[in-house]
Structures are given as C-alpha cells and as structure tokens.
Amino acid sequence: MNDKKVFQGIIAYPITPFDQQERVNIPLFKLLIERLVLSGANGIAPLGSTGVMPYLDDEEKESVTEAALKQVNGRIPVLVGVSNLTTERTIYHAQFAEKAGADAVMIIPMSYWKLTDDEIFRHYDKVAASISIPVMAYNNPATGGIDMSAALLKRLLRIPNVTMIKESTGDVQRMHYLRRELGEEVAFYNGSNPLALAAFAAGAKGWCTAAPNLIPELNNGLYKAIRENQLQQAQDIFYRQFELLQFIVGKGLPRTIKAGLKILGVESGYLRSPLQPLTDADYQQLEKMLLAIR
Amino acid sequence: MNDKKVFQGIIAYPITPFDQQERVNIPLFKLLIERLVLSGANGIAPLGSTGVMPYLDDEEKESVTEAALKQVNGRIPVLVGVSNLTTERTIYHAQFAEKAGADAVMIIPMSYWKLTDDEIFRHYDKVAASISIPVMAYNNPATGGIDMSAALLKRLLRIPNVTMIKESTGDVQRMHYLRRELGEEVAFYNGSNPLALAAFAAGAKGWCTAAPNLIPELNNGLYKAIRENQLQQAQDIFYRQFELLQFIVGKGLPRTIKAGLKILGVESGYLRSPLQPLTDADYQQLEKMLLAIR
Amino acid sequence: MNDKKVFQGIIAYPITPFDQQERVNIPLFKLLIERLVLSGANGIAPLGSTGVMPYLDDEEKESVTEAALKQVNGRIPVLVGVSNLTTERTIYHAQFAEKAGADAVMIIPMSYWKLTDDEIFRHYDKVAASISIPVMAYNNPATGGIDMSAALLKRLLRIPNVTMIKESTGDVQRMHYLRRELGEEVAFYNGSNPLALAAFAAGAKGWCTAAPNLIPELNNGLYKAIRENQLQQAQDIFYRQFELLQFIVGKGLPRTIKAGLKILGVESGYLRSPLQPLTDADYQQLEKMLLAIR
Amino acid sequence: MNDKKVFQGIIAYPITPFDQQERVNIPLFKLLIERLVLSGANGIAPLGSTGVMPYLDDEEKESVTEAALKQVNGRIPVLVGVSNLTTERTIYHAQFAEKAGADAVMIIPMSYWKLTDDEIFRHYDKVAASISIPVMAYNNPATGGIDMSAALLKRLLRIPNVTMIKESTGDVQRMHYLRRELGEEVAFYNGSNPLALAAFAAGAKGWCTAAPNLIPELNNGLYKAIRENQLQQAQDIFYRQFELLQFIVGKGLPRTIKAGLKILGVESGYLRSPLQPLTDADYQQLEKMLLAIR
C-alpha cells in the first residue's frame, strides 16, 4: 500500500440509509459517503456495525460495497465489512470486496454458537487465503459475542495478510496488554468511541468511528492535538465530545447517527425493522447536545 | 389445540446434519427426527440453536421445516424456530412454518444492535399478527444477545397468540420470579439443560432439550419421577445425567450431539464451517461419559 | 454428635439487637433466641451475617456467644460464626465458641486482599486444628469477597473436622456441581433464601436462614413438604414466601428482619451505624407483604 | 493548605512490615517511609490497602500513624487511611490522625452489608464533621465491596471537607464520566496502577500507588513526561513499567511489594496470616521483571 492507502487517524463509518419501504437507498448512501470524505476523514468503512451489515442480504451488501468504492474513487482508503456467520459466505463477500476495489476488509468472528480458538483461526485463515488484500481482525464481544484473547490475536497475526487489529471492548488496559504482547509495530485501531482519548494516548494508530457523520471537526481535532503532543488541548477537545460519544454508543449508532443527521438538516432516510427511530425524548436530548457542542 | 398438540414434558431438539460438502442432508435429518419420535419425546423442535438455524439460508430452512413436519406426521406436536434479525424475514419464515403445518413457532429476539423493549414488542406483535398459530417467546441472552425483563415478557403475553415462555438463562431464581410475576397459568419451559431438576421442581411445564438425541431414557425418567412426586428418585436420575448435560452445553450442542450420535453408532453427518468437530480429547471424554451413563 | 446435635432442616439466624446508644442489648437478644427455638427451628446460628458479626468488637462477640448458648441450653444445636480477617483472631473466637459450648463453628474466608487457595486452606487448617468441634466452610462471594472453587472445597474437606459446606452464591447449578464433585455423603447447606426450593430439591441437608424470625411456619412447612415428597405442596408453600425472601435479601437482612419484627409487634432494638433502618417506603412494602402472607 | 500540602503527582503507599511473630515492626516501617520520601514521591499514604490497614487492631493503627507522621516530618503531605466498618470507629481513627498531624484522611465505605446511598452519605458526613482536615473519598468496589455512583460522589462533595476523589475501578471511562459530571475543578486521583497513563491523559491530578517502593524513577518519570506534554515519552516510560504494574496488582500489593523489596536488597519483614509470601515461581517472575526494568 502506498501512503494514501494506509489506515490511520479518523476512519469514518457511514450508516446504510433505507427508503420508506425499508429498501436500501443507494443514491442517498453515496451522498452520505461524499459528506464523510469532504469532512476530512482519513478512511471510510462501509458495512460496519453502523452500516447494519448483518441486516442486509447478499445483493444489498454488494450494491453498498460498489457504491462506496465508486463514490470514494481512491481519494482515501476504503475498508469493507465482510463478516458472516458461515465461512463460505465470508469468503464470498471478501472476494467480492477485493474485486470491487476495497483496500482492506474487516472481519469480526460472528457467533451464534461460541467458537473455539481453533475454529476462529481456521475461519480467518481460510478467508484471508482467498484474497490478497489486508484483513483487519475486529474484536467486539458486545456485538460479535466472542472475546478474542491476546494469544488468539497473536496467532491470527501469523496469517500473512492479517495486519491490523481493531479493539472495541472499551477497556484501555486490554489495549495496553495487547500492544505489549503483540509488539509496537502492530497496527492497532480503537473502535470504542468513549475511549478515543485514552486509546490515542496509549498509541492507537486510528479511531474507527461513526461520529464524523455529526462532529468531524471535533474528531479530527482530537487526532491533530495528539499528533502535535498537545495533551491539554486533546483533553479539552475530548471532554467537549465525550457526552455525545457516550450517547451515540449507548442508544445505538444506526438510530443516533440517523437522528443526528436529521437534526443537522441532512437527509438520512429510514431504518430497517426491528430497528426503530430514537424516541422523542432521546431525539430532543441529542438535539440539545449537538447544538451545545457546535 | 387438542391434548395431542399441547407442549409439555420433554421437547426434543434435533441437529441439522450436513454432507461432506456442507450441504443440508435431508434424508439423514428425517432419520434423526424419527429416532427422537420413537424415543418417547413429547414434542419436536426443528431449527432451534441445536439445529444451527442461523447458519442456514432461506431455502434450507424451508426444506428442514417441511421434512420435520412430514416425518413427524402429527404423532407429537412440532415447534419450529423462525427467528431472524429482521422483522420481514421473521414474518416470512413464521408464515411458511404455519402453512407447512407447524403447531407453534419459537422466536428469540436476535440482536446485533441491542433492541429496545418497544422494538422487541413491535417485532413480536407484527410477527404474531401475521400467523394464527401460537408463539413461544424465547429468552436466551447467551445466544440471542438480549435479556428480556419480566416486565417485557408480561407485555409480550398480552399479544393474543404469544402463549408460551422459554427461559434459558440458567438461573432458577429468574424462573421463580417470572412465574410469580406472570402467574401460574402461563406455560413456562426450561431451556437450560443443567437446570432441569430445579426448573421442574419450580413448576416448569416442559424441558426444551437436545439431550434426547443421546439419553432419552434419563430425560424421560426425570420427567416421570417429577410427575409422580418421587423427589428422591428425580434427584438420583438427575445427578446421573448432570455431568453430561453440563458437558454438552459447555462444548456446544451441535458439536457434542453430532459426536454423541457417532459414539452411539448413529450416522450424524458433518458440521458447517466455521463449526468444527469436537477435539479428540473432548470426544473421548464424551465417549467415557456416555458409556458410564447407559 | 448424637442426633440432637446434627444440623439439618431449618437453621435459624438471629439478629443482634442494639440499644439507642448502639450498644449490644443482650437481654433482648436472649428473647429473640427463645422465640426462634420455640418457632420450631432445627438449629440456631448466632453471629452470622444477619447478626452483623463483623461490626462487633471481641468482647461483644463473646457476650453474644455466651448468651445464645445459655439461652438455647442444649435444646437444639448451635452453630457460632467466628470468621475474622486474620487467622489469629479467627482461632481466638473459634476456641472461645468451643469452650462456651458451641456444637460447631461457621467460617467464611473474609477477604480484603483476595486470598490464594493455599492461604485459604492454611487458614482453615490452622483454625480447625485449634478446636475439636466441627467446622462449616461457608462460601458467599457477595459478602466475603472470595468465591471458593469446587476443587478448593474438596481440599478443605480433607481437614478432619471440616465436615459441612454452606453455599450462598444463589446458583443451583453450583450446588449440583459441588454435590457431584464432593459426593452425596457431604453435608450441604443452602444459604441463599430465594433458592430454598431448588436447593432442597437438589438434596441440600439444611437451609440457613433469617426468615424464621418472621415466617417460621412457611419455612418449616417447606422443609416438611420436601421430606414428605409432596412436590406440589412444596411449590405452593415456596411461592407464598418467595417474594418476601427476595425482599429481605435484597434490602439487607439486619434491616429487614428488625423492621419485620417491629411490624409483628416484637421489640427488635436499634441498628449500629452506618446501617440505618429501612426507609418508610420499604417498611410499608414489607408490612403489606407480611400481612398478606400470614 | 499551602502548596507543600497539596496532594498531586505521585502519592506513595508504604507496606506495613511485621516481625516473625506477626507483630508490627515500627522501626522497619520508618525506614521504608524514609526510602519513599527520598525517592521523590509527592505524598505519602500510610494505612492504605497496601498497608493492610484492615488487618491491624486499633493500637497498631495508632502506632503506624504516629510513626509515619514523625518520620515524614512535614517534608511532603501525608494522607492517612482511617476506614472502618462502623461509623464510630471511623470517627475515632479520623480524629486520631488529625491530632497526630495528618494533612488529610482517606475513607472507603467498607461494607459487609451493602450500604445504601443514604447510609454512605451519613457515614461520610458524620466522620467529616468530626474533623477539620480534608477527606479523600475512595471508590474501589474490588476491595471495599461498594461501587459509589457519580451521583453519590457528587453528593459527597457537598460535604465541606470532602474535597478529593480517588477512583480505583480501573475503567478510564468512569474517570471521564466523573470528571464531566463533577467538574474539572474537583481533584481526581487514580488508584489503579495499570491505568496510570490513561488517567493522567484524562486529567487526573495524582496517582496513588505502591509502585514507588520498587520503581520510583519510572513512576516519577511518567508524571514528568505528562506535565511536559511529552506524550510519546510518556507512552515509552509507561509501557516499560506496565507489565510490572499489572503483576503487582494481580498478585496482591502487600505480597509483591514485600517480595520486590527483598529482591532489591531492602529488608521488608513478614506478612500477617492468612496473607502468605509469593510462591517461588511468582517470586522468580517478579525478580526477572525487576531486573529487566531497571
């Protein structure tokens, strides 16, 4: 990868918007992608949790992948979520993403039945072997249902194109531990919004976040202050956004980002059932927070 | 429902067997269903967690549903799992199951994004309104990712055809609490194998279990001792199977039931990746347990 | 021990009453002990958690021990709590209890610093070796801060006079597991009130409980139904008391038992700070429950 | 308080050494205090968890308090632990510490019975009203058994001389939340060793730690790098000590600090039972770590 293709800094996660009949709205999706690119994000990650990837069928995932890559058009690197319960379907989507031009794929070991370490390794190994672009191994027990140990992550990193780790447990000690066990040269990414300051302070290479849909200046500002060793300024800018970061995680990213966009006057479409819009009370709280922050 | 259609006692969960190419093996599935009916089970539940329902595509689910109903052929009631992440797909499968002749459907509110109580209620309400057979609301935070409160379950029971509750948290105090809050007339089912004795003692109407694939005499015997008020005998028969029940839950039902069938000389096919067979050490431990128990 | 000295059935835990200056009120304590003996309890356990043992100084513990033994006067067996953070003080109180005539002592490995298994074993071994009466090993991570494994309890049972296990985690699966690992001949006692039905159904020899201060007929009635194999009757009598059992545990035994006694017209004294009486709302809820139950 | 009396930076926690008969060894304690003062610590805190305060009787606590204050002799501020299960004993020790010359006292709401928020507030209020020096409210559910909410801490800060908060849950998000809720002017201290970097990055005023008994240069160096906005240097110096910080917390501070001192050639006495020395394997691991680090 040339420099333009390295994932670092702010990696922005778009939502997947639906129309009133709950069909994916591709034209609107492209507008939302364009907004994120223009906001100054250092990377884009369609089909993440924010993009409700598990609620889409195969065709929809393909359309979203193609639309994102076409819209970004090489301006910044694109990381495509391709996780699936079965190995066969994960390989299918990983190969599709590569052919469509993705710079890397992100894979969380989704579970219904808790997988053994050997099953997880075999799953990553088979998927990674089926493509030639890098893989980001993503640990998030809260959504994926599996908590990968440091030992397992270390083992995954022996697979040649598994080169990045995204940690979303929200525990900075875990990040310290992984960095110490796996070595400083491994590229770590933080996926827990309220941990952004602590994770950057601990040496994370990037922050995977849906927040740039709403407050890109604050997200970019935190990263800038950290790079410039301005700790006091980083604290100030972090505490300004902390309450919002907690809120969007606590109430669910698809609901809150969609509502936040509406508050900002940006069309954001509908959700797919069973997901429903924020309650009125939560909407008003978000509105108050967004107005105060900007 | 006439008496033949009431779910009570031992409700047996079949596995879904695959061939070497990981395609569903319907003829073998029918043989496994027949075995369970002949074992004396009081009900059959295809497409449960044991049946790896979330790992199947739509067509496969339909074939399995039809095969189970055809094979049981009205001898005992059949409960079909129809859970899905989206409301639209859940309605689709619930309607399919009803048309195919299911006596009831089982629904767990699957989550990737944690659902609010209102979202869960709306999901059940829309699905239940789309069919006329009874719905069993299934609570299992370990696999489903959502823990439904007593207040929410109470609310779900106001939907006319939501008439049964299956509790799988494995905490007997939860069962006590629900029974007290929801009333004795509500039909409760226990879905936690190692809790079988305590749950029957607490008044559970049935035990939803994959164990009859391996030890039907012990499962049926426990239910018989309870009905006959033979507490000491119930204890004895429960402690004889307790270690096995813990093992099959701890190591994963699809893996252990498949292995157990093989140990018993019954063809059980293959698993679908990423799920892999038991390790050799676990297989030998299971073999030892099964031989000692029978 | 002759039969009169065997702990089984309902083992009743008295509170330790204080006067308005927060000094231990021994005459009132004796009246409360007498009430429990007359209620039909099968054993008495002063200086348990209900008796706020850790909040008393050495002299107070000695007075309470002597008063309990004098009042019971051999009518039923007496189990005295002697736990302490240091081994030296535990030995001191265990020896005092034996000299005063206790039939057995109860010891929970209190922790500030989490103890290793070796430290816990050594602690029990030294204390047990310093006395000749039996020791009940008590596991209650919620108050004691340590959760003893089955392997550790097995090891403790190798100490000659450690002959009884009291389990208060409130998880019936734990009790199943221990009974299976340690053998049926080991005397198990349940210390979790809301687990009373499930624990007796699982084979517990006794129920360690403060509830007989308020509802002895219901507690004794449950034990009687179990002994007589009347499972339906046991369920009925258990569900009548379940809500109260949850309440007294949830709001704290010293506060709720004291309040309950007052509601029943029995003098119960004061608490020692920082413990304060139930709030008015909780008091009224308890009053309503007690009136409905009796 | 003049500047010399303000708690900030590295607040060092001494162990309490015992002789072979498990009696407190005051002369050795004074030597260990002197070592900490000379190491460059910004404050000293005798009778903390590291100092096994709960395992000492009243007289021993008084001797330790007096010895610490005499030895420090005003060179740096001294914070004395005075927590006790009862309010009466906590007042007693707080008043003793003030008379002996302590600059502040530290109080954790110790629990056997879980205290209500009102009970905790009343406890702090009564103790704080009985003295005129500042109180540090200390939250550590792992040792104290109670987790104080942000709302409760906010309420405690309304008591005039409760002016400092020490947080030891080890969760940096908690620290973010408290700082946001309570305001930046409140003095926060971090009591979780492995969180040192993240807590300083989040704006903590000080780090309460036993580590300066073993690696004062690294502890002081981290604080210096943070004050000088040298984030990269802070990371480097933090990761050099992280493994040791995890180890001393994981294996228990009294055991590991005592062993570490011995490894460094410093006399450190004995522990009080049931606490026992590190196992040989742990001792050797610590030795290896200490040699590698220095």
PDB file of C-alpha atoms in Angstrom, chain B residues 172-181 183-184 188 198-204, chain C residues 194 197-198 218 222 231-245 293:
ATOM      1  CA  VAL B 172     -33.750 -20.714  38.678  1.00  0.00           C
ATOM      2  CA  GLN B 173     -34.452 -17.516  40.629  1.00  0.00           C
ATOM      3  CA  ARG B 174     -35.360 -15.879  37.334  1.00  0.00           C
ATOM      4  CA  MET B 175     -37.858 -18.658  36.722  1.00  0.00           C
ATOM      5  CA  HIS B 176     -39.331 -18.208  40.210  1.00  0.00           C
ATOM      6  CA  TYR B 177     -39.627 -14.504  39.650  1.00  0.00           C
ATOM      7  CA  LEU B 178     -41.281 -14.847  36.241  1.00  0.00           C
ATOM      8  CA  ARG B 179     -43.755 -17.405  37.463  1.00  0.00           C
ATOM      9  CA  ARG B 180     -44.672 -15.161  40.363  1.00  0.00           C
ATOM     10  CA  GLU B 181     -44.968 -12.047  38.174  1.00  0.00           C
ATOM     11  CA  GLY B 183     -48.959 -16.047  37.039  1.00  0.00           C
ATOM     12  CA  GLU B 184     -49.072 -19.804  37.371  1.00  0.00           C
ATOM     13  CA  PHE B 188     -43.134 -21.951  31.205  1.00  0.00           C
ATOM     14  CA  ALA B 198     -34.681 -27.245  39.628  1.00  0.00           C
ATOM     15  CA  ALA B 199     -36.948 -25.995  36.852  1.00  0.00           C
ATOM     16  CA  PHE B 200     -39.334 -28.936  37.074  1.00  0.00           C
ATOM     17  CA  ALA B 201     -39.324 -28.532  40.874  1.00  0.00           C
ATOM     18  CA  ALA B 202     -40.211 -24.876  40.309  1.00  0.00           C
ATOM     19  CA  GLY B 203     -43.167 -25.823  38.147  1.00  0.00           C
ATOM     20  CA  ALA B 204     -41.874 -25.683  34.566  1.00  0.00           C
TER      21      ALA B 204
ATOM     22  CA  PRO C 194     -34.692 -17.451  47.276  1.00  0.00           C
ATOM     23  CA  LEU C 197     -36.969 -24.842  46.981  1.00  0.00           C
ATOM     24  CA  ALA C 198     -34.372 -25.606  44.312  1.00  0.00           C
ATOM     25  CA  LEU C 218     -43.745 -21.226  55.998  1.00  0.00           C
ATOM     26  CA  LEU C 222     -41.397 -26.122  53.020  1.00  0.00           C
ATOM     27  CA  LEU C 231     -43.584 -31.541  45.474  1.00  0.00           C
ATOM     28  CA  GLN C 232     -46.749 -29.677  44.511  1.00  0.00           C
ATOM     29  CA  GLN C 233     -47.286 -28.643  48.135  1.00  0.00           C
ATOM     30  CA  ALA C 234     -43.628 -27.608  48.413  1.00  0.00           C
ATOM     31  CA  GLN C 235     -44.061 -25.432  45.323  1.00  0.00           C
ATOM     32  CA  ASP C 236     -47.197 -23.827  46.737  1.00  0.00           C
ATOM     33  CA  ILE C 237     -45.663 -23.042  50.098  1.00  0.00           C
ATOM     34  CA  PHE C 238     -42.454 -21.808  48.471  1.00  0.00           C
ATOM     35  CA  TYR C 239     -44.190 -19.427  46.075  1.00  0.00           C
ATOM     36  CA  ARG C 240     -46.149 -17.991  49.024  1.00  0.00           C
ATOM     37  CA  GLN C 241     -42.891 -16.882  50.669  1.00  0.00           C
ATOM     38  CA  PHE C 242     -40.714 -16.243  47.596  1.00  0.00           C
ATOM     39  CA  GLU C 243     -41.421 -12.524  47.289  1.00  0.00           C
ATOM     40  CA  LEU C 244     -40.643 -11.952  50.963  1.00  0.00           C
ATOM     41  CA  LEU C 245     -37.434 -13.994  50.730  1.00  0.00           C
ATOM     42  CA  ILE C 293     -48.600 -13.809  53.802  1.00  0.00           C
TER      43      ILE C 293
END
